[in-house]
Amino acid sequence: MTALSNYIIRSQVPIGENPKLPKYRSNIGIIQGWVSIFVNLLLFIFKLLFGFMSNSIALISDAFHTLSDMASSGVVVFGFKMSSKPADKEHPFGHGRAETIAALTISILIGFTGLEFIKSSISRLYSAVDINVSGVVIFVVIITVLLKEILARLSYNLGSKINSDTLKADALHHRSDMWSSLLVLIAFVGVWLGYPKMDAFMALCVAAMMIYSAYDIARSAIDDLLGKPVDKETIDTIKSLAKGIEGVHSVHDILVHRYGAHRFISLHIEIAEGLSPEEMHNIADSVEKLLSDKMDADVVTHVDPVTLEGEEISIVKEIIAKIVTKFELLTDIQDLRIVKNHKVESILFQVPVPMEFNEKDSFRKKCSEELNLNYPDCHIIIEYKSQLIMR
């Protein structure tokens, strides 16, 4: 399937261009959606036809599972078409989250179809029904298994290449249909061996798989809509790129919001406090341009002037680091500034802490005691920033 997914990408993306860019990924997603719709329509017709011919509730339920696949692929096409629309007055951040809504809609379709077939299968368990198994019917199911696995791999490969959760969700749907078709084969073997109830039992299993697939897809889509944290790899990439700009000492408070393929990034960069406002502004601009080019994102940078030189800086950092370790915070302080005239008058810094951290007063007291031993009457100002600490 890698060869086929590469062919689709080459047909839409010029050599050297990134397929994850919005102007390319939408077309790739739409092509995959139409391929799925066409294949699923053919499979639905054959499954339904032979399902009625054999009187198999398992095969009929599998046919409608395939129909829900076709509907979900239609939602995929709609989602990509919507997400490719540019920002407008009503949607200043674009329409990228239409993809996520499409994935959520897919899960609802799958879930309701599964519930309906649970009812039908239970009813079939309590009624005597003759089921006709033939070589042609078995052949149709085997072809279905092969085609659905091909579609699943194609969808997942393309989803990985263009970073689309919607295509990955569609791949899960195809794969669940593949497994349900395997269950139909098991049902036919059971019927052939003289256990006609096996058809209804396998139909129940198919329905259960559909409901589980719906739950898995919905959970991921809802996480995206509610704003799940970005992965550590992305955070590390942003830090590495920003710190590559001359003058950037450290990076923190990184926020990433996704709207489909497009990202909005905000971050704080620490710069030596002695620089002029113009120099700080130029450094911030360089960070924004680099991140925008490398990550296809809108970037906003906040500058934090910090103390980087002076005989006190190493002493203060060492004292605070020991206290941070004692409280098991597993993080570094941020925005450290030392204000002095003839002596150190104030020490200011921020401490990222886990959301459940409840020892702020004890931490503040310990820092004040230890720092005042070296700098009597120094004013200690600590700002806590509750956040998800990535370890």
Short mmCIF file of C-alpha atoms in Angstrom, two decimals:
data_model
loop_
_atom_site.label_atom_id
_atom_site.label_comp_id
_atom_site.label_asym_id
_atom_site.label_seq_id
_atom_site.Cartn_x
_atom_site.Cartn_y
_atom_site.Cartn_z
CA MET A 1 0.00 0.00 0.00
CA THR A 2 2.98 2.28 0.41
CA ALA A 3 3.45 2.31 -3.37
CA LEU A 4 -0.19 3.25 -3.99
CA SER A 5 -0.19 5.99 -1.33
CA ASN A 6 3.08 7.36 -2.77
CA TYR A 7 1.51 7.39 -6.25
CA ILE A 8 -1.48 9.40 -4.99
CA ILE A 9 0.82 11.87 -3.25
CA ARG A 10 3.05 12.26 -6.32
CA SER A 11 -0.03 12.98 -8.42
CA GLN A 12 -0.95 15.91 -6.16
CA VAL A 13 2.30 17.20 -4.67
CA PRO A 14 5.21 18.64 -6.70
CA ILE A 15 8.62 17.09 -6.07
CA GLY A 16 10.25 18.61 -2.99
CA GLU A 17 7.03 20.02 -1.54
CA ASN A 18 5.57 18.97 1.81
CA PRO A 19 2.33 16.93 1.44
CA LYS A 20 1.23 18.17 4.89
CA LEU A 21 0.73 21.70 3.56
CA PRO A 22 -3.00 22.63 3.49
CA LYS A 23 -3.03 23.26 -0.26
CA TYR A 24 -2.01 19.63 -0.94
CA ARG A 25 -3.37 17.57 1.95
CA SER A 26 -7.00 18.44 1.24
CA ASN A 27 -6.80 17.03 -2.30
CA ILE A 28 -5.08 13.88 -1.03
CA GLY A 29 -7.78 13.36 1.59
CA ILE A 30 -10.56 13.92 -0.95
CA ILE A 31 -9.06 11.37 -3.39
CA GLN A 32 -8.83 8.77 -0.63
CA GLY A 33 -12.44 9.50 0.32
CA TRP A 34 -13.75 8.96 -3.22
CA VAL A 35 -11.77 5.74 -3.64
CA SER A 36 -13.31 4.45 -0.40
CA ILE A 37 -16.82 5.49 -1.45
CA PHE A 38 -16.56 3.65 -4.79
CA VAL A 39 -15.13 0.41 -3.32
CA ASN A 40 -17.56 0.41 -0.38
CA LEU A 41 -20.55 0.93 -2.67
CA LEU A 42 -19.63 -2.15 -4.70
CA LEU A 43 -19.03 -4.21 -1.57
CA PHE A 44 -22.32 -3.09 -0.02
CA ILE A 45 -24.30 -4.16 -3.09
CA PHE A 46 -22.66 -7.60 -3.25
CA LYS A 47 -22.86 -8.25 0.50
CA LEU A 48 -26.51 -7.21 0.70
CA LEU A 49 -27.44 -9.26 -2.38
CA PHE A 50 -25.76 -12.44 -1.17
CA GLY A 51 -26.84 -11.77 2.41
CA PHE A 52 -30.49 -11.96 1.37
CA MET A 53 -29.78 -14.91 -0.90
CA SER A 54 -28.19 -16.86 1.97
CA ASN A 55 -30.55 -15.42 4.62
CA SER A 56 -27.53 -14.56 6.80
CA ILE A 57 -28.05 -11.81 9.39
CA ALA A 58 -24.27 -11.70 9.88
CA LEU A 59 -23.64 -10.93 6.20
CA ILE A 60 -26.51 -8.42 6.06
CA SER A 61 -25.18 -6.62 9.15
CA ASP A 62 -21.74 -6.68 7.58
CA ALA A 63 -23.23 -5.12 4.44
CA PHE A 64 -24.61 -2.22 6.46
CA HIS A 65 -21.30 -1.93 8.29
CA THR A 66 -19.81 -1.38 4.82
CA LEU A 67 -22.56 1.13 4.03
CA SER A 68 -21.61 3.08 7.15
CA ASP A 69 -18.03 2.98 5.83
CA MET A 70 -19.26 4.57 2.61
CA ALA A 71 -21.14 7.24 4.55
CA SER A 72 -18.11 7.94 6.69
CA SER A 73 -15.94 8.30 3.59
CA GLY A 74 -18.47 10.83 2.30
CA VAL A 75 -18.03 12.71 5.57
CA VAL A 76 -14.26 12.56 5.02
CA VAL A 77 -14.65 14.21 1.60
CA PHE A 78 -16.92 16.88 3.09
CA GLY A 79 -14.52 17.47 5.98
CA PHE A 80 -11.51 18.00 3.73
CA LYS A 81 -13.46 20.27 1.40
CA MET A 82 -14.56 22.40 4.35
CA SER A 83 -11.13 22.47 5.99
CA SER A 84 -9.53 23.73 2.78
CA LYS A 85 -11.69 26.86 2.81
CA PRO A 86 -9.74 30.00 3.77
CA ALA A 87 -10.41 32.00 6.92
CA ASP A 88 -13.28 34.47 6.78
CA LYS A 89 -15.01 36.99 9.02
CA GLU A 90 -17.02 34.35 10.88
CA HIS A 91 -14.11 31.88 11.10
CA PRO A 92 -10.90 33.88 11.61
CA PHE A 93 -8.86 30.73 12.32
CA GLY A 94 -10.04 28.95 9.18
CA HIS A 95 -12.17 25.81 8.84
CA GLY A 96 -9.56 23.22 9.77
CA ARG A 97 -11.56 21.68 12.61
CA ALA A 98 -14.18 20.54 10.10
CA GLU A 99 -11.93 17.48 9.81
CA THR A 100 -12.32 16.76 13.51
CA ILE A 101 -16.09 17.22 13.31
CA ALA A 102 -16.08 14.83 10.34
CA ALA A 103 -14.30 12.19 12.44
CA LEU A 104 -16.85 12.66 15.25
CA THR A 105 -19.71 12.28 12.76
CA ILE A 106 -18.14 9.04 11.49
CA SER A 107 -18.15 7.64 15.02
CA ILE A 108 -21.84 8.47 15.50
CA LEU A 109 -22.77 6.72 12.26
CA ILE A 110 -20.83 3.62 13.24
CA GLY A 111 -22.27 3.56 16.75
CA PHE A 112 -25.92 3.78 15.73
CA THR A 113 -25.46 1.10 13.06
CA GLY A 114 -23.89 -1.20 15.64
CA LEU A 115 -26.75 -0.72 18.09
CA GLU A 116 -29.34 -1.55 15.44
CA PHE A 117 -27.62 -4.81 14.58
CA ILE A 118 -27.34 -5.82 18.21
CA LYS A 119 -31.14 -5.70 18.36
CA SER A 120 -31.49 -7.66 15.11
CA SER A 121 -28.98 -10.29 16.20
CA ILE A 122 -30.65 -10.87 19.57
CA SER A 123 -33.97 -11.30 17.80
CA ARG A 124 -32.40 -13.84 15.42
CA LEU A 125 -31.06 -15.87 18.39
CA TYR A 126 -34.63 -16.68 19.46
CA SER A 127 -35.96 -17.64 16.05
CA ALA A 128 -35.26 -20.66 13.85
CA VAL A 129 -33.97 -19.49 10.46
CA ASP A 130 -32.49 -21.52 7.62
CA ILE A 131 -29.20 -20.16 6.31
CA ASN A 132 -27.85 -21.14 2.87
CA VAL A 133 -24.07 -21.19 2.62
CA SER A 134 -22.58 -21.50 -0.85
CA GLY A 135 -19.12 -21.26 -2.37
CA VAL A 136 -20.04 -18.00 -4.13
CA VAL A 137 -21.07 -16.36 -0.85
CA ILE A 138 -17.83 -17.44 0.83
CA PHE A 139 -15.86 -16.09 -2.15
CA VAL A 140 -17.59 -12.70 -1.84
CA VAL A 141 -16.67 -12.50 1.84
CA ILE A 142 -13.03 -13.41 1.17
CA ILE A 143 -12.78 -10.69 -1.51
CA THR A 144 -14.31 -8.26 0.99
CA VAL A 145 -11.66 -9.09 3.59
CA LEU A 146 -8.86 -8.43 1.10
CA LEU A 147 -10.30 -5.17 -0.27
CA LYS A 148 -11.07 -3.77 3.18
CA GLU A 149 -7.54 -4.48 4.39
CA ILE A 150 -6.18 -2.69 1.30
CA LEU A 151 -8.41 0.32 2.00
CA ALA A 152 -7.41 0.35 5.68
CA ARG A 153 -3.71 0.39 4.86
CA LEU A 154 -4.14 3.01 2.15
CA SER A 155 -6.10 5.31 4.48
CA TYR A 156 -3.63 4.91 7.33
CA ASN A 157 -0.56 5.44 5.13
CA LEU A 158 -2.02 8.60 3.63
CA GLY A 159 -3.18 9.76 7.06
CA SER A 160 0.35 9.36 8.42
CA LYS A 161 1.93 11.15 5.47
CA ILE A 162 -0.36 14.19 5.69
CA ASN A 163 -0.86 14.06 9.47
CA SER A 164 -4.64 13.59 9.31
CA ASP A 165 -6.55 12.04 12.22
CA THR A 166 -9.61 11.89 9.98
CA LEU A 167 -7.97 9.51 7.51
CA LYS A 168 -6.61 7.44 10.39
CA ALA A 169 -10.13 7.22 11.81
CA ASP A 170 -11.41 6.12 8.41
CA ALA A 171 -8.67 3.47 8.36
CA LEU A 172 -9.91 2.15 11.72
CA HIS A 173 -13.40 1.93 10.26
CA HIS A 174 -12.16 -0.05 7.24
CA ARG A 175 -10.17 -2.38 9.48
CA SER A 176 -13.16 -3.02 11.75
CA ASP A 177 -15.17 -3.92 8.64
CA MET A 178 -12.40 -6.31 7.60
CA TRP A 179 -12.54 -8.05 10.98
CA SER A 180 -16.32 -8.20 10.87
CA SER A 181 -16.11 -9.93 7.48
CA LEU A 182 -13.78 -12.50 9.01
CA LEU A 183 -16.41 -13.09 11.69
CA VAL A 184 -18.95 -13.69 8.92
CA LEU A 185 -16.66 -16.41 7.56
CA ILE A 186 -16.58 -17.99 11.00
CA ALA A 187 -20.37 -17.83 11.10
CA PHE A 188 -20.61 -19.65 7.76
CA VAL A 189 -18.24 -22.36 8.99
CA GLY A 190 -20.45 -22.76 12.08
CA VAL A 191 -23.58 -23.04 9.94
CA TRP A 192 -21.87 -25.57 7.66
CA LEU A 193 -20.97 -27.65 10.75
CA GLY A 194 -24.58 -27.60 11.92
CA TYR A 195 -24.70 -24.62 14.27
CA PRO A 196 -27.09 -22.10 12.66
CA LYS A 197 -27.09 -19.89 15.79
CA MET A 198 -23.44 -19.11 15.06
CA ASP A 199 -24.68 -16.62 12.44
CA ALA A 200 -26.47 -14.55 15.07
CA PHE A 201 -23.59 -14.81 17.55
CA MET A 202 -21.10 -13.54 14.96
CA ALA A 203 -23.48 -10.73 14.02
CA LEU A 204 -23.41 -9.68 17.68
CA CYS A 205 -19.62 -9.66 17.56
CA VAL A 206 -19.66 -7.54 14.41
CA ALA A 207 -21.99 -5.04 16.10
CA ALA A 208 -19.81 -4.94 19.21
CA MET A 209 -16.75 -4.18 17.06
CA MET A 210 -18.63 -1.35 15.36
CA ILE A 211 -19.53 0.21 18.71
CA TYR A 212 -15.96 -0.08 19.99
CA SER A 213 -14.64 1.55 16.78
CA ALA A 214 -17.16 4.36 17.26
CA TYR A 215 -15.98 4.92 20.83
CA ASP A 216 -12.30 4.96 19.83
CA ILE A 217 -12.82 7.48 17.01
CA ALA A 218 -15.12 9.70 19.11
CA ARG A 219 -12.67 9.82 22.00
CA SER A 220 -9.86 11.04 19.76
CA ALA A 221 -12.08 13.63 18.03
CA ILE A 222 -13.44 14.97 21.32
CA ASP A 223 -9.91 15.25 22.71
CA ASP A 224 -8.98 17.39 19.70
CA LEU A 225 -12.04 19.62 20.08
CA LEU A 226 -11.44 20.09 23.82
CA GLY A 227 -7.78 20.87 23.23
CA LYS A 228 -5.49 17.97 24.13
CA PRO A 229 -1.83 18.85 24.85
CA VAL A 230 0.61 18.71 21.97
CA ASP A 231 3.06 15.83 21.92
CA LYS A 232 6.52 16.16 23.49
CA GLU A 233 8.26 15.71 20.13
CA THR A 234 6.59 18.85 18.76
CA ILE A 235 7.50 20.84 21.90
CA ASP A 236 11.12 19.70 21.63
CA THR A 237 11.23 20.67 17.94
CA ILE A 238 9.92 24.17 18.70
CA LYS A 239 12.46 24.62 21.50
CA SER A 240 15.33 23.40 19.32
CA LEU A 241 14.44 25.70 16.43
CA ALA A 242 13.94 28.77 18.65
CA LYS A 243 17.16 28.21 20.61
CA GLY A 244 19.00 27.98 17.30
CA ILE A 245 18.47 31.73 16.86
CA GLU A 246 21.42 33.71 18.19
CA GLY A 247 20.51 35.55 21.37
CA VAL A 248 17.82 33.13 22.58
CA HIS A 249 18.89 31.74 25.94
CA SER A 250 15.85 29.58 26.78
CA VAL A 251 12.29 28.82 25.63
CA HIS A 252 9.19 28.09 27.70
CA ASP A 253 5.39 28.46 27.93
CA ILE A 254 4.87 26.92 24.51
CA LEU A 255 1.23 26.68 23.39
CA VAL A 256 0.12 24.99 20.18
CA HIS A 257 -3.44 25.13 18.84
CA ARG A 258 -4.37 23.00 15.84
CA TYR A 259 -7.05 23.78 13.29
CA GLY A 260 -6.82 20.85 10.90
CA ALA A 261 -3.39 21.04 9.28
CA HIS A 262 -2.70 24.59 10.40
CA ARG A 263 -1.12 25.43 13.75
CA PHE A 264 -0.97 28.53 15.90
CA ILE A 265 2.07 28.67 18.18
CA SER A 266 2.85 31.04 21.03
CA LEU A 267 6.00 30.89 23.12
CA HIS A 268 8.19 32.86 25.54
CA ILE A 269 11.88 33.33 24.79
CA GLU A 270 14.45 34.43 27.35
CA ILE A 271 16.92 37.08 26.17
CA ALA A 272 19.70 38.89 28.02
CA GLU A 273 18.24 41.93 29.79
CA GLY A 274 21.01 44.25 28.66
CA LEU A 275 20.00 44.28 25.00
CA SER A 276 18.18 47.22 23.44
CA PRO A 277 14.45 46.95 22.64
CA GLU A 278 15.28 46.96 18.93
CA GLU A 279 17.70 44.03 19.31
CA MET A 280 15.13 42.06 21.30
CA HIS A 281 12.49 42.76 18.68
CA ASN A 282 14.77 41.54 15.86
CA ILE A 283 15.51 38.30 17.72
CA ALA A 284 11.80 37.69 18.32
CA ASP A 285 11.07 38.34 14.63
CA SER A 286 13.75 35.83 13.62
CA VAL A 287 12.21 33.18 15.88
CA GLU A 288 8.73 33.79 14.47
CA LYS A 289 9.90 33.62 10.85
CA LEU A 290 11.88 30.41 11.38
CA LEU A 291 9.05 28.60 13.18
CA SER A 292 6.50 29.83 10.65
CA ASP A 293 8.57 28.49 7.74
CA LYS A 294 9.53 25.18 9.32
CA MET A 295 6.21 24.29 10.96
CA ASP A 296 3.65 25.97 8.69
CA ALA A 297 2.21 27.93 11.59
CA ASP A 298 1.24 31.41 12.73
CA VAL A 299 3.65 32.29 15.55
CA VAL A 300 3.52 34.84 18.35
CA THR A 301 6.62 35.35 20.50
CA HIS A 302 6.82 37.00 23.92
CA VAL A 303 10.21 38.30 25.06
CA ASP A 304 11.36 37.78 28.67
CA PRO A 305 14.49 39.76 29.56
CA VAL A 306 16.52 37.72 32.08
CA THR A 307 19.76 38.09 34.03
CA LEU A 308 22.50 36.06 32.38
CA GLU A 309 25.65 37.64 33.75
CA GLY A 310 27.03 38.68 37.12
CA GLU A 311 28.64 36.96 40.08
CA GLU A 312 25.28 36.43 41.81
CA ILE A 313 23.55 34.53 39.01
CA SER A 314 25.35 31.21 39.53
CA ILE A 315 24.85 31.33 43.30
CA VAL A 316 21.13 32.11 43.00
CA LYS A 317 20.57 29.38 40.40
CA GLU A 318 22.36 26.79 42.51
CA ILE A 319 20.33 27.64 45.63
CA ILE A 320 17.01 27.52 43.77
CA ALA A 321 17.95 24.32 41.90
CA LYS A 322 18.54 22.48 45.19
CA ILE A 323 15.15 23.55 46.52
CA VAL A 324 13.42 22.59 43.25
CA THR A 325 15.00 19.14 43.49
CA LYS A 326 13.99 18.80 47.15
CA PHE A 327 10.35 19.46 46.23
CA GLU A 328 10.63 16.97 43.32
CA LEU A 329 9.38 19.45 40.75
CA LEU A 330 11.57 18.05 37.96
CA THR A 331 11.61 21.35 36.08
CA ASP A 332 13.73 24.47 35.56
CA ILE A 333 12.90 27.95 36.77
CA GLN A 334 12.03 30.63 34.22
CA ASP A 335 12.36 34.40 33.78
CA LEU A 336 15.06 34.81 36.44
CA ARG A 337 15.94 38.47 37.09
CA ILE A 338 18.16 39.98 39.75
CA VAL A 339 17.58 43.64 40.57
CA LYS A 340 20.42 45.40 42.37
CA ASN A 341 21.90 48.77 43.01
CA HIS A 342 24.74 48.61 45.54
CA LYS A 343 23.45 45.22 46.66
CA VAL A 344 20.95 42.61 45.52
CA GLU A 345 17.53 44.10 46.21
CA SER A 346 15.12 41.69 44.48
CA ILE A 347 15.18 38.24 42.94
CA LEU A 348 12.28 37.40 40.62
CA PHE A 349 11.54 34.11 38.87
CA GLN A 350 8.77 31.78 37.72
CA VAL A 351 8.35 28.13 38.65
CA PRO A 352 6.33 25.73 36.44
CA VAL A 353 4.51 23.33 38.77
CA PRO A 354 2.15 20.40 38.17
CA MET A 355 -1.53 21.25 38.43
CA GLU A 356 -1.82 19.14 41.58
CA PHE A 357 1.13 20.86 43.35
CA ASN A 358 -0.07 22.12 46.77
CA GLU A 359 3.17 23.14 48.50
CA LYS A 360 3.51 26.64 47.10
CA ASP A 361 3.70 28.33 50.50
CA SER A 362 6.33 25.88 51.76
CA PHE A 363 8.37 26.30 48.58
CA ARG A 364 8.19 30.11 48.81
CA LYS A 365 9.23 30.04 52.48
CA LYS A 366 12.18 27.74 51.82
CA CYS A 367 13.42 29.87 48.90
CA SER A 368 13.19 33.06 50.96
CA GLU A 369 15.10 31.50 53.87
CA GLU A 370 17.92 30.11 51.72
CA LEU A 371 18.33 33.16 49.49
CA ASN A 372 18.21 35.61 52.41
CA LEU A 373 21.16 33.80 54.01
CA ASN A 374 23.28 35.05 51.12
CA TYR A 375 21.37 38.23 50.38
CA PRO A 376 19.89 39.67 53.61
CA ASP A 377 16.75 41.80 53.22
CA CYS A 378 16.46 40.78 49.56
CA HIS A 379 12.86 40.78 48.29
CA ILE A 380 11.95 37.37 46.80
CA ILE A 381 9.18 37.36 44.18
CA ILE A 382 8.02 33.94 42.94
CA GLU A 383 5.33 33.39 40.32
CA TYR A 384 3.86 29.91 39.96
CA LYS A 385 2.62 28.63 36.63
CA SER A 386 0.40 25.59 36.93
CA GLN A 387 0.67 23.46 33.82
CA LEU A 388 0.99 19.96 32.44
CA ILE A 389 4.63 19.05 33.01
CA MET A 390 5.83 16.76 30.20
CA ARG A 391 8.32 14.22 31.48
#
